[in-house]
Short mmCIF file of C-alpha atoms and ligand atoms in Angstrom, two decimals:
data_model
loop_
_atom_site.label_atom_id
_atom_site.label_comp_id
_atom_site.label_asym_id
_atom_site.label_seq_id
_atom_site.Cartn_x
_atom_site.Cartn_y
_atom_site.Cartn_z
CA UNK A 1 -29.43 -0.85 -25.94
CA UNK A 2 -27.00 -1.95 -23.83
CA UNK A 3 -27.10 -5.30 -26.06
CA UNK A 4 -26.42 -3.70 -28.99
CA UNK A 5 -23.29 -1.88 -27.48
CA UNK A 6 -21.95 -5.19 -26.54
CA UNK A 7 -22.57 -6.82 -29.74
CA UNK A 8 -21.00 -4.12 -31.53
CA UNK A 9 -17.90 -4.18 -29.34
CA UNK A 10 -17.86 -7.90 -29.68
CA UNK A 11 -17.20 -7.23 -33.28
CA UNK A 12 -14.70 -5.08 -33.10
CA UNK A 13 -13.01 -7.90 -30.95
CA UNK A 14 -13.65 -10.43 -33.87
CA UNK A 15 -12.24 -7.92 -36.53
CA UNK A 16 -9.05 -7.43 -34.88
CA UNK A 17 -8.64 -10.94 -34.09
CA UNK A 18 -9.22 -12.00 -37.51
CA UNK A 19 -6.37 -12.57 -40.26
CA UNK A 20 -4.40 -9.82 -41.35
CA UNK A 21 -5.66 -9.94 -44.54
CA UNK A 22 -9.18 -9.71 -42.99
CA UNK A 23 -8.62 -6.76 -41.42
CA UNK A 24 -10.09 -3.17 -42.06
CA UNK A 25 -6.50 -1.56 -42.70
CA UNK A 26 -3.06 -3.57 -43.31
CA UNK A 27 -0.79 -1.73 -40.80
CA UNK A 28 1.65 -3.49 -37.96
CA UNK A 29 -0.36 -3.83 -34.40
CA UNK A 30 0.45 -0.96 -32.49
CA UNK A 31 3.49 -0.57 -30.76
CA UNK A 32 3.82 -0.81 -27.01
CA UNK A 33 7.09 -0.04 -25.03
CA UNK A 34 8.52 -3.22 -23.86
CA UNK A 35 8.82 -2.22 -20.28
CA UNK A 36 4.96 -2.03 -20.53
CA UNK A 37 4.32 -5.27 -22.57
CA UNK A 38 6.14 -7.19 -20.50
CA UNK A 39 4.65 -6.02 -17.02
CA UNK A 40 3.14 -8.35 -14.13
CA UNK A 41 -0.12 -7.57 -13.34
CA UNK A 42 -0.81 -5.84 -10.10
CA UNK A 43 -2.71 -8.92 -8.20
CA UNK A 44 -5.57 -6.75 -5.56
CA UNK A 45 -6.68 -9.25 -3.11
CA UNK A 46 -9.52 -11.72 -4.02
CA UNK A 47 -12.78 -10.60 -3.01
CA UNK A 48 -14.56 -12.70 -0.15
CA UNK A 49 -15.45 -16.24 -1.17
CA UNK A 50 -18.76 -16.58 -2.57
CA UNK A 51 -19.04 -20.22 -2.12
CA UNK A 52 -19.10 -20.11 1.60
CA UNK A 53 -22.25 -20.64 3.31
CA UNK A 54 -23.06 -17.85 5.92
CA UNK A 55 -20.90 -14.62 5.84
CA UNK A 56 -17.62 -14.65 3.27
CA UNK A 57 -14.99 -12.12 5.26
CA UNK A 58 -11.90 -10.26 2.97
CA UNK A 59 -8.82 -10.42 5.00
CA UNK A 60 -6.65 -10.30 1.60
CA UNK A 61 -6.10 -6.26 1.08
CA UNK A 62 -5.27 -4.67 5.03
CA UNK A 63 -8.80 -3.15 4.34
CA UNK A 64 -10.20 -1.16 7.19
CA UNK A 65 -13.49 -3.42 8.26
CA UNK A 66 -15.49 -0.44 10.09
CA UNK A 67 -17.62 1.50 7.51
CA UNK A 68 -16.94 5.26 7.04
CA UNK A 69 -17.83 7.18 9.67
CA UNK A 70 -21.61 8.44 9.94
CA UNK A 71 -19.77 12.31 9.39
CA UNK A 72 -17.57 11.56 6.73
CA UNK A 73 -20.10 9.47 5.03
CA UNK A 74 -22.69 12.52 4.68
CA UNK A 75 -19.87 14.81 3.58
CA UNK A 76 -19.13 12.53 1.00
CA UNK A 77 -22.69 12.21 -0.05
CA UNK A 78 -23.36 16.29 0.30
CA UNK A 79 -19.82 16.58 -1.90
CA UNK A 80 -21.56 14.37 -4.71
CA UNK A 81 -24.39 16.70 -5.34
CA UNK A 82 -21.51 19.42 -6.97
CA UNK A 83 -20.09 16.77 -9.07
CA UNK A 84 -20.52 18.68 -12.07
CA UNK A 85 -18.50 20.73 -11.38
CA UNK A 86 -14.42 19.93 -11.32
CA UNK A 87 -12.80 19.72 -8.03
CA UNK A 88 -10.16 22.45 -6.81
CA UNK A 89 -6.94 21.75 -8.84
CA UNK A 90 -4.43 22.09 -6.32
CA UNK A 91 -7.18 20.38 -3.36
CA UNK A 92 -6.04 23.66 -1.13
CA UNK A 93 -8.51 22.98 1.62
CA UNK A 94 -6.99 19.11 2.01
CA UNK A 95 -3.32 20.29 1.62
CA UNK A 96 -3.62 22.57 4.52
CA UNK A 97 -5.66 20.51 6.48
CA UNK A 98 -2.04 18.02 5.94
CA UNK A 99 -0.02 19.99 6.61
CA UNK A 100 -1.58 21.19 9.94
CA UNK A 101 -2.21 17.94 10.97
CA UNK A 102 1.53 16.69 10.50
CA UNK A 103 3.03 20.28 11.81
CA UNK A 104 4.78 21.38 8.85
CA UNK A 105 3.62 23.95 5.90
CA UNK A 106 1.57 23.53 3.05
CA UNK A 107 4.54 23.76 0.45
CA UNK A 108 6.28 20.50 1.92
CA UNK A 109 2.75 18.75 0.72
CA UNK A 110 1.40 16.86 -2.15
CA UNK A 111 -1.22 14.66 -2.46
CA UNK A 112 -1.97 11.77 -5.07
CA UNK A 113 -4.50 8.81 -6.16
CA UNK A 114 -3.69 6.98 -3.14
CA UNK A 115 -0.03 6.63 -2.09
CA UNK A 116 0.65 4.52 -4.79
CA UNK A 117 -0.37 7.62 -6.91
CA UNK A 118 1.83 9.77 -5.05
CA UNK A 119 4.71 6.87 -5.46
CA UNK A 120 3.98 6.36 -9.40
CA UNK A 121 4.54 10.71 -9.61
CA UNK A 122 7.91 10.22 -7.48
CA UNK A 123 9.03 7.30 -9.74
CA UNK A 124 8.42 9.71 -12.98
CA UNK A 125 10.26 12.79 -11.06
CA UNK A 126 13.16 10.98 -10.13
CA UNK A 127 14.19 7.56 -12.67
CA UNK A 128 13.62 6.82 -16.30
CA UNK A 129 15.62 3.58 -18.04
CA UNK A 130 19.20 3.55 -17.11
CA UNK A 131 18.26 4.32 -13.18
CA UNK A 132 18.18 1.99 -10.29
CA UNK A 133 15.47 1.80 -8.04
CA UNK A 134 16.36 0.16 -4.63
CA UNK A 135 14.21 -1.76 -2.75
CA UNK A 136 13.82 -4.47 0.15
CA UNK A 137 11.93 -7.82 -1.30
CA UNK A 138 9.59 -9.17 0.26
CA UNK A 139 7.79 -6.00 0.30
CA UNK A 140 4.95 -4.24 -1.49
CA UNK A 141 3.93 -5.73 -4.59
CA UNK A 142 3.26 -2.44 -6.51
CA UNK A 143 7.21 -1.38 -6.05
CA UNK A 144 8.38 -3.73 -8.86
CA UNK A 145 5.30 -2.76 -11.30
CA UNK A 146 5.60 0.82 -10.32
CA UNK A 147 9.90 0.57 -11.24
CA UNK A 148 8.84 -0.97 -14.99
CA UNK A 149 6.42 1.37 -15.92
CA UNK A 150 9.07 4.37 -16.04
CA UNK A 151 12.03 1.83 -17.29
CA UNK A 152 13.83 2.04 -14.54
CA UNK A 153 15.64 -1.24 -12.94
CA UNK A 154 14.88 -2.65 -10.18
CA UNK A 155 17.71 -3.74 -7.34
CA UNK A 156 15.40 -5.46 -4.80
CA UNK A 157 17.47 -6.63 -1.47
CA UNK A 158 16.13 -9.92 0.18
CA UNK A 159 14.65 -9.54 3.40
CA UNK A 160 16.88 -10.76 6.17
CA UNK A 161 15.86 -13.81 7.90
CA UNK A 162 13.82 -12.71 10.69
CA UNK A 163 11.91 -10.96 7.95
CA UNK A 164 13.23 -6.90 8.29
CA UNK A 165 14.87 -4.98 5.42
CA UNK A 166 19.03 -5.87 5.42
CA UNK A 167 19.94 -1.72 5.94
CA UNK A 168 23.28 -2.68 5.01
CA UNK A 169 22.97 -4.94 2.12
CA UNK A 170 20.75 -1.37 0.77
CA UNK A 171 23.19 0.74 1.62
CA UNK A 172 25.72 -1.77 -0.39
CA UNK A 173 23.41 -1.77 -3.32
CA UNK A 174 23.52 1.91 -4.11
CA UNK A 175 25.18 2.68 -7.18
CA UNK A 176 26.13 6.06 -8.97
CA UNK A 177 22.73 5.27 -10.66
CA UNK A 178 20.48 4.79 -7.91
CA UNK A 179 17.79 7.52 -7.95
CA UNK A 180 15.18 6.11 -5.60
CA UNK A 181 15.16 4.34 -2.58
CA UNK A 182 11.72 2.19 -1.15
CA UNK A 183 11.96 1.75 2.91
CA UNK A 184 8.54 0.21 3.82
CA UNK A 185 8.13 1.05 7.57
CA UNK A 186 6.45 -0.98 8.39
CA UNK A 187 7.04 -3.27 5.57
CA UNK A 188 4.31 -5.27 3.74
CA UNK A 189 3.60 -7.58 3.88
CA UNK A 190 5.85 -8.60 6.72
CA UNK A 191 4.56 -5.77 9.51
CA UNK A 192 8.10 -5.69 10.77
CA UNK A 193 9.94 -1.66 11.90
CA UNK A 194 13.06 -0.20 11.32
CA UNK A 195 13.61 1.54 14.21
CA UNK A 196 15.10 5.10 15.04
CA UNK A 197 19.00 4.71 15.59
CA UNK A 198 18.55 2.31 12.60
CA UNK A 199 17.14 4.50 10.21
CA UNK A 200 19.16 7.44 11.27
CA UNK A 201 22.52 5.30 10.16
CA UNK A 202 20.97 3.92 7.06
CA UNK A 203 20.23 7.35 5.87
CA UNK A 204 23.48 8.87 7.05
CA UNK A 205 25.30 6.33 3.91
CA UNK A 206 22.80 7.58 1.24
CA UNK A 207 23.86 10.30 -1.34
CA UNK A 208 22.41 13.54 -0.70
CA UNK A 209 21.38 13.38 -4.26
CA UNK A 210 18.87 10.15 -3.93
CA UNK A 211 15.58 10.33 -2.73
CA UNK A 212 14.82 8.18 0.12
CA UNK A 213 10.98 7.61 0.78
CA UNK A 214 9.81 5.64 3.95
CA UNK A 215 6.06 4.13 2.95
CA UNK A 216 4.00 4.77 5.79
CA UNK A 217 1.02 3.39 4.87
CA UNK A 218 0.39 1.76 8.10
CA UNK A 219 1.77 4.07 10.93
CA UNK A 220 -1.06 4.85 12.61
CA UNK A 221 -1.13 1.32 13.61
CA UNK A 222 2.29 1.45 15.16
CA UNK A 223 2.62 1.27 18.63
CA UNK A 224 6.32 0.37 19.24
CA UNK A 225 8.12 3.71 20.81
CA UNK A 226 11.51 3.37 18.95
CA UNK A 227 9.43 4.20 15.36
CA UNK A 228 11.11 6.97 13.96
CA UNK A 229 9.34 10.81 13.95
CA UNK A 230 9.17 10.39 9.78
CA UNK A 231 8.00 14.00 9.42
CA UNK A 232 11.17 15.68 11.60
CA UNK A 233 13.41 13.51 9.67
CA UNK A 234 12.16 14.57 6.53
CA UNK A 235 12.69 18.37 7.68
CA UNK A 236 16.22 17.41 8.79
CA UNK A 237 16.93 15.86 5.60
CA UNK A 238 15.75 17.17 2.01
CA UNK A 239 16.43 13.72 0.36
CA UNK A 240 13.20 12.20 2.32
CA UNK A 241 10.11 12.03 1.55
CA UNK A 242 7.02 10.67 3.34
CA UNK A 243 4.59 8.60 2.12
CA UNK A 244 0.99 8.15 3.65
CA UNK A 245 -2.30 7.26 2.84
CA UNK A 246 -6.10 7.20 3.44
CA UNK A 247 -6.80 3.67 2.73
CA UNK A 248 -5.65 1.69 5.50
CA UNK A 249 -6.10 3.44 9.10
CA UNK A 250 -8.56 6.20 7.88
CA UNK A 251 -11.04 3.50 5.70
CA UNK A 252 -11.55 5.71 2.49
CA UNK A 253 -9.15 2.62 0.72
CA UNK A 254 -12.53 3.06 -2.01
CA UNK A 255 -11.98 7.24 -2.42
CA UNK A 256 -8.15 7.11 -3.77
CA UNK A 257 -6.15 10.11 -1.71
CA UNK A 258 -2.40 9.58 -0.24
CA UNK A 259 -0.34 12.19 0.34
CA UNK A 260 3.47 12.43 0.60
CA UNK A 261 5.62 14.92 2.96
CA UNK A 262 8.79 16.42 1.75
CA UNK A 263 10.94 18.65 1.28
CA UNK A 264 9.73 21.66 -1.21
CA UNK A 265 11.49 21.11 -4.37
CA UNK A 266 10.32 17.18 -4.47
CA UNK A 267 6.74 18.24 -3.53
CA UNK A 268 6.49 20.51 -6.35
CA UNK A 269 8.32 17.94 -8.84
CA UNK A 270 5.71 15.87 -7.81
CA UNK A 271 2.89 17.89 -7.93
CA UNK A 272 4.31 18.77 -11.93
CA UNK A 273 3.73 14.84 -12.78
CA UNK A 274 0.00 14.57 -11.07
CA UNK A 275 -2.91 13.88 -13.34
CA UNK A 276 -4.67 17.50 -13.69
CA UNK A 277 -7.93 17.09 -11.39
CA UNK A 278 -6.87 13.70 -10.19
CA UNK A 279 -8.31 13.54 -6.73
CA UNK A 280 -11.79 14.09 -6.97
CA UNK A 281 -14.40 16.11 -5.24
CA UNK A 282 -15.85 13.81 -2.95
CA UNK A 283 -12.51 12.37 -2.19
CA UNK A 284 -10.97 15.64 -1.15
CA UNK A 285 -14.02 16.02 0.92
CA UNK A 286 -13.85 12.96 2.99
CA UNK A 287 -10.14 13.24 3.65
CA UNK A 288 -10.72 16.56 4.87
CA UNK A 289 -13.75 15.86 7.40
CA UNK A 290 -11.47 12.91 8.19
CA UNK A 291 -8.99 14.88 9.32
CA UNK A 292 -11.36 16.83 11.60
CA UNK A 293 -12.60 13.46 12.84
CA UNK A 294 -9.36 12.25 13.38
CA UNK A 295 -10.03 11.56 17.65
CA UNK A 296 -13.17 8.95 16.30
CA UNK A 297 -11.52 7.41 13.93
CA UNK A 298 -8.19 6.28 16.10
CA UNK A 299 -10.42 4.81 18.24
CA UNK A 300 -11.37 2.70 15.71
CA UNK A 301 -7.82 2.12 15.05
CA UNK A 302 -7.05 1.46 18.54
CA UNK A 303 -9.65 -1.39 18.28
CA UNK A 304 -7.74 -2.89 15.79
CA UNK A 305 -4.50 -2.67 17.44
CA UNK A 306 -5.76 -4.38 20.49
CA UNK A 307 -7.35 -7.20 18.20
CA UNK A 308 -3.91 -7.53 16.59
CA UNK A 309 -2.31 -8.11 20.49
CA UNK A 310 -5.22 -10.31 20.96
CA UNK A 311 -4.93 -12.48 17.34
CA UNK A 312 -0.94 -12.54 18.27
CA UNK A 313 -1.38 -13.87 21.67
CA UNK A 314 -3.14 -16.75 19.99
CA UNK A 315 -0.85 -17.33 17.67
CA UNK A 316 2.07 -17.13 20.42
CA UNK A 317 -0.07 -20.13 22.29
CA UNK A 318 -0.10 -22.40 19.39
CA UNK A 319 3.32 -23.15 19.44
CA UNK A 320 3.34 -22.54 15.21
CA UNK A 321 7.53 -22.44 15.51
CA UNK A 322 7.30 -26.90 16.66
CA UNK A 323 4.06 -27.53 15.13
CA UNK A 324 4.19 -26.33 11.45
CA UNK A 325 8.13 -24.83 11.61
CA UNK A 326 7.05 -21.28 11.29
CA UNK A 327 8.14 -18.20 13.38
CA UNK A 328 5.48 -15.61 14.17
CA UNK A 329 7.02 -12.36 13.37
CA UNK A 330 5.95 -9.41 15.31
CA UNK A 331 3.95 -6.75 13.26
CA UNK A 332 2.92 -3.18 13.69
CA UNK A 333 1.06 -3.16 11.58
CA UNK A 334 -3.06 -4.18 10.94
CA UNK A 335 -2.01 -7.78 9.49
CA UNK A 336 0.61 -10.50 10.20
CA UNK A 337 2.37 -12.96 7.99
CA UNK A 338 3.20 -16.75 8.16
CA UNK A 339 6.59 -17.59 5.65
CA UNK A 340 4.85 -21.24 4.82
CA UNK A 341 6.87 -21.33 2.17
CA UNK A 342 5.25 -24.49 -0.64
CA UNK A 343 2.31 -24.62 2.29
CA UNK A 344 0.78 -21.08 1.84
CA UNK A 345 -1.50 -22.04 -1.08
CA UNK A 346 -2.83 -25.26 1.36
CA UNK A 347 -3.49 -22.76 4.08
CA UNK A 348 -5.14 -20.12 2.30
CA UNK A 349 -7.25 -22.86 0.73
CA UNK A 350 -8.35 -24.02 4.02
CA UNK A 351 -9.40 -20.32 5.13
CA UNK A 352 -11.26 -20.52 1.47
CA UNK A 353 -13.15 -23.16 2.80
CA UNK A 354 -13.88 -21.51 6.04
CA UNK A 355 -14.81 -18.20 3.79
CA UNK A 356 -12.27 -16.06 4.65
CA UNK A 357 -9.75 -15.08 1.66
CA UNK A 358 -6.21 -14.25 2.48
CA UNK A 359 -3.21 -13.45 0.56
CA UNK A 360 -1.35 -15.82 -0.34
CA UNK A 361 2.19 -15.11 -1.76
CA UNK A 362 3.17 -17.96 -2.88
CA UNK A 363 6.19 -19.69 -2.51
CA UNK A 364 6.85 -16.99 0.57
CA UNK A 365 4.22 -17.10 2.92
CA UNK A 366 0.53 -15.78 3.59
CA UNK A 367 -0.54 -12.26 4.91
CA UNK A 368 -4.10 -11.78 6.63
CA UNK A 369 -5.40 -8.91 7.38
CA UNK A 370 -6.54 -8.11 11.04
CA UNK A 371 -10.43 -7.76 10.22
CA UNK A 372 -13.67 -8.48 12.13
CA UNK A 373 -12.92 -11.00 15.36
CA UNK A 374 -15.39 -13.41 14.20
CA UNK A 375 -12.66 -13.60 10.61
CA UNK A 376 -10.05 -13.27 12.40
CA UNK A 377 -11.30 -16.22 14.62
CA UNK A 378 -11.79 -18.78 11.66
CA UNK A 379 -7.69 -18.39 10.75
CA UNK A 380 -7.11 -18.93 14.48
CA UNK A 381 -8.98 -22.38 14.07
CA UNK A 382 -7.29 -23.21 10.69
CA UNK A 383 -3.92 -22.57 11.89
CA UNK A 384 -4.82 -24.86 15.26
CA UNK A 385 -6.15 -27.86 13.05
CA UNK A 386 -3.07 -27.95 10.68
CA UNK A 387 -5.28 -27.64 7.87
C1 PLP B 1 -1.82 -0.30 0.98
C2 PLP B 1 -0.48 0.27 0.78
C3 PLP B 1 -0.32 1.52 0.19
C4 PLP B 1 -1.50 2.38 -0.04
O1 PLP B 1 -2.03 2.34 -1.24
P1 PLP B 1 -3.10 3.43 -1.65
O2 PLP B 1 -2.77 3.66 -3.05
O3 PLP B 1 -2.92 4.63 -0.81
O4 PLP B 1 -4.42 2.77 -1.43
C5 PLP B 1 0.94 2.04 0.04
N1 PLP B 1 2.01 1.37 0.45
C6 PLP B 1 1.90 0.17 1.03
C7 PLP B 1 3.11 -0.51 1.52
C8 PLP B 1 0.65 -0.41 1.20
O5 PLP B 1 0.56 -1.61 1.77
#
């Protein structure tokens, strides 16, 4: 059976790539909008090497390495049993669990397939071609793809040199066309903060008229007391919008759910470009009874964040600044990153070897993911030897 569908489909593949005169029908291929043609492909970090001998470890995606929780992981299971049924529309019970959980109502809420869900429904709502979308760069790598698939252009603004966003070269970049503005806070892969004062003056020289939306995705992983309160500033101002998720912190990065915070005319805009019955049943169910499990689960995350202070104390001790002319940034974040600059391929060969993958951004610099010690441990030792 299953052969059969294959061969079939294989000769379907054969027709089409066969001479036009060959083919079934004599019409042009179809056409596809240019800003879709010519789009990068999102890169998701490599899975864990398979040539290693003993166990492979994926530091590449700021994956969560604890398994669900035992409670969330039977709710998820009980939630598949009704899966023929569709899931609730507006996914009530999750929005108010949200909106209790960050203090404001349910109408300031709307959730998405993952934040970058949530961020592909704010792009449509807000820019179209003709629109600038500002952005700091180095930052996440789904802000330029994201930007191209509505035809919007992107303005991204270079990372200063001790890796944080330039505020003021962003606030220099807005135009009477800029719609949308990207603040990664932290920023990815960089983990540098913005802090309070900072952000407060940055959004004091936006328009009124742009949307402003501060990625959160890795907040709960912030310990640093000058972070700005996202969720009062949002209430204080109706041009931002927050963006969180359930991949990173809360480990459901498999289930798809984000959620953004904002103020109610941009949460229903968005909520008018979400696919109809996006976040599924079991998703909506796991977020939820995450929620309810959220004391567990930050002790999970407060595991990581000491394992972070631990990984950066070794990294502190190895002198990288004289050895191998690289500054260890700090980072709030559950990953750090090296700017090796024409070295980061080398490196993240060398953690290949050792079977960890990381993610290499090459000609930048490498990000790794704070995972399990014993991975962790492993970049420690290539980092010490040179590699
Ligand atoms: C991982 C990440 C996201 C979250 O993506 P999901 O779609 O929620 O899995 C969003 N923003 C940044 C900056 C990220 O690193």
């Amino acid at each position: 059976m299953i052969r059969d569908f294959l061969d079939g489909h294989g000769a379907v593949r054969c027709a089409r790539q066969g001479s036009a005169a060959e083919r079934v029908n004599d019409v042009a291929d179809v056409r596809i909008r240019e800003a879709i043609a010519g789009l990068p492909a999102y890169k998701a970090g490599r899975a864990a090497g398979s040539s290693f001998e003993g166990t492979a470890f994926k530091l590449s995606s700021n994956e969560n390495p604890y398994p669900p929780l035992p409670g969330v992981l039977e709710t998820a299971v009980a939630a598949a049993a009704q899966i023929n049924r569709y899931p609730d529309f507006g996914s009530s019970e999750l929005i108010a669990e949200i909106a209790k959980f960050v203090g404001v109502g349910p109408e300031r809420v709307a959730v998405g397939t993952g934040s970058v869900g949530v961020l592909g429904q704010l792009m449509q709502a807000t820019s179209g071609p003709g629109d600038e979308v500002v952005y700091a760069w180095r930052s996440f790598e789904a802000y330029p793809i994201i930007t191209q698939v509505v035809g919007a252009t992107a303005v991204p603004v270079p990372l200063k040199a001790d890796e944080t966003h330039d505020l003021d070269a962003m606030a220099a970049a807005i135009t009477e066309r800029t719609r949308l503005i990207l603040v990664c806070n932290p920023n990815n892969p960089t983990g540098e903060t913005i802090g309070r004062a900072e952000l407060e003056r940055f959004l004091d020289q936006v328009p009124s008229d742009v949307l402003v939306v501060l990625d959160e995705a890795y907040v709960e992983f912030v310990r640093d007391e000058d972070f700005p309160d996202s969720v009062q500033i949002s209430l204080a101002r109706s041009n931002v919008c927050v963006l969180r998720t359930f991949s990173k912190a809360y480990g459901l990065a498999g289930l798809r759910v984000g959620y953004a915070v904002a103020d109610e005319p941009v949460a229903e805009a968005l909520r008018a470009c979400a696919v109809p019955f996006g976040i599924n049943l079991i998703a909506q169910a796991a977020a939820v009874e995450s929620l309810r499990s959220q004391d567990a689960l930050m002790e999970r995350v407060g595991q990581l964040v000491a394992e972070r202070e631990r990984v950066y104390a070794e990294l502190r001790a190895m002198d990288l600044p004289g050895r191998l002319g690289v500054a260890v940034v700090p980072s709030q974040a559950n990953f750090f990153w090296l700017r090796l600059g024409e070295r980061s391929g080398a490196f993240a060969a060398a953690c290949e070897a050792m079977g960890v993958t990381v993610r290499p951004y090459a000609p930048d610099g490498v990000r790794v993911t704070i995972g399990e010690q014993e991975a962790n441990d492993r970049v420690l030792d290539v980092l010490r030897s040179g590699f």
